[in-house]
Short mmCIF file of C-alpha atoms in Angstrom, two decimals:
data_model
loop_
_atom_site.label_atom_id
_atom_site.label_comp_id
_atom_site.label_asym_id
_atom_site.label_seq_id
_atom_site.Cartn_x
_atom_site.Cartn_y
_atom_site.Cartn_z
CA SER I 27 114.14 109.18 97.32
CA ASP I 28 115.82 107.01 94.69
CA ALA I 29 118.66 104.90 96.07
CA ASN I 30 120.62 105.60 92.84
CA GLY I 31 121.56 103.10 90.22
CA ILE I 32 119.43 101.23 87.71
CA PRO I 33 118.17 97.92 89.14
CA THR I 34 119.06 94.71 87.33
CA ASP I 35 117.46 91.27 87.34
CA ALA I 36 119.45 90.38 90.48
CA GLY I 37 117.73 90.54 93.87
CA GLY I 38 118.93 92.39 96.96
CA GLU I 39 119.39 95.78 95.32
CA ASP I 40 118.69 99.07 97.13
CA LEU I 41 115.60 100.76 95.69
CA VAL I 42 114.62 103.80 97.80
CA TYR I 43 115.49 105.72 100.95
CA VAL I 44 112.77 106.86 103.35
CA ALA I 45 113.55 109.38 106.08
CA MET I 46 111.46 110.06 109.19
CA ASP I 47 111.05 113.81 109.30
CA ASN I 48 108.64 114.15 112.24
CA GLY I 49 107.23 112.23 115.18
CA ASP I 50 108.63 109.97 117.86
CA LYS I 51 110.86 106.97 117.22
CA LEU I 52 109.11 103.75 116.31
CA SER I 53 110.01 100.21 117.25
CA TRP I 54 110.13 97.95 114.20
CA SER I 55 107.62 95.66 115.94
CA THR I 56 104.98 98.43 115.72
CA VAL I 57 105.12 99.20 111.99
CA ILE I 58 104.58 97.42 108.70
CA VAL I 59 106.47 98.56 105.60
CA GLN I 60 104.99 97.73 102.21
CA ILE I 61 106.23 98.39 98.68
CA SER I 62 104.58 98.47 95.26
CA ALA I 63 106.55 98.42 92.00
CA ASP I 64 105.19 99.76 88.70
CA GLY I 65 101.64 100.12 90.07
CA GLY I 66 101.42 96.50 91.22
CA SER I 67 99.98 95.23 94.46
CA TYR I 68 101.68 96.10 97.74
CA THR I 69 103.96 93.52 99.34
CA GLU I 70 105.03 93.51 102.99
CA CYS I 71 108.74 93.92 103.59
CA THR I 72 110.75 92.29 106.33
CA THR I 73 112.04 94.79 108.89
CA PRO I 74 115.39 94.98 110.68
CA GLY I 75 115.86 92.01 112.99
CA GLN I 76 113.84 89.66 110.77
CA THR I 77 115.28 87.21 108.26
CA ALA I 78 115.26 88.86 104.83
CA GLY I 79 112.28 87.80 102.73
CA THR I 80 111.96 87.14 99.03
CA ALA I 81 110.00 90.32 98.19
CA CYS I 82 111.63 93.23 99.99
CA GLU I 83 113.45 94.19 103.15
CA VAL I 84 114.17 97.28 105.21
CA THR I 85 117.59 98.07 106.64
CA ASP I 86 118.39 100.72 109.22
CA ASN I 87 121.26 101.88 111.43
CA GLY I 88 121.04 98.74 113.60
CA ASP I 89 119.50 100.22 116.77
CA GLY I 90 116.14 98.41 116.52
CA ASN I 91 114.14 101.61 116.10
CA TRP I 92 113.28 104.12 113.42
CA GLY I 93 114.02 107.56 114.83
CA PHE I 94 113.55 111.18 113.84
CA GLY I 95 116.00 112.14 111.09
CA GLU I 96 116.94 108.52 110.38
CA GLU I 97 116.95 107.32 106.81
CA ILE I 98 116.07 103.69 106.11
CA THR I 99 116.72 101.72 102.94
CA VAL I 100 113.98 99.72 101.25
CA LYS I 101 115.58 97.10 99.07
CA GLU I 102 114.68 94.02 97.11
CA GLY I 103 114.64 90.73 98.94
CA THR I 104 116.14 87.68 97.31
CA ASP I 105 113.81 88.15 94.30
CA SER I 106 114.11 91.02 91.83
CA ILE I 107 111.27 93.58 92.03
CA CYS I 108 112.64 95.94 89.37
CA ASP I 109 114.53 94.75 86.31
CA GLY I 110 115.60 98.11 84.93
CA PRO I 111 114.03 101.49 85.68
CA CYS I 112 110.73 101.31 87.55
CA THR I 113 108.45 103.31 89.82
CA VAL I 114 108.07 102.43 93.49
CA GLN I 115 105.61 103.50 96.19
CA VAL I 116 106.11 102.86 99.91
CA LYS I 117 103.47 102.58 102.65
CA ILE I 118 104.07 102.60 106.39
CA LEU I 119 101.26 101.11 108.51
CA ASP I 120 100.61 100.86 112.23
CA ALA I 121 100.95 97.13 112.98
CA ALA I 122 98.30 97.10 115.74
CA SER I 123 95.52 98.91 113.86
CA ASN I 124 96.65 98.49 110.23
CA LYS I 125 96.07 102.25 109.81
CA LEU I 126 98.11 104.16 107.27
CA ILE I 127 100.90 106.29 108.78
CA TYR I 128 102.58 107.34 105.51
CA GLU I 129 102.28 106.74 101.78
CA SER I 130 104.86 108.05 99.33
CA SER I 131 104.16 109.35 95.89
CA GLU I 132 105.63 107.34 93.00
CA ILE I 133 109.41 107.38 93.11
CA ASN I 134 111.33 106.83 89.87
CA VAL I 135 114.08 104.27 90.45
CA ALA I 136 116.55 104.68 87.64
#
């Protein structure tokens, strides 16, 4: 879902929230989170516990895992991904096999 607020040309802004609504908790070392803005190519985000990257980062509740019912925030890294309203898609991949676990539809960030 949209993290609310229209993004600006500044980096570090919250873009979308993603909630785990089924399955077992996942360690951040076992998943890859990617984001695409306005139909562009997907970029890998840094996950909790890693130094924030330039493209995007994921923040959580600080427990080192992504658990059932937990909502994470996917945000811009130090660079701006969206300068004004945009559409965003999120992919979650298994880090060991690179298989797709989840792919969102386009989310309007405005």
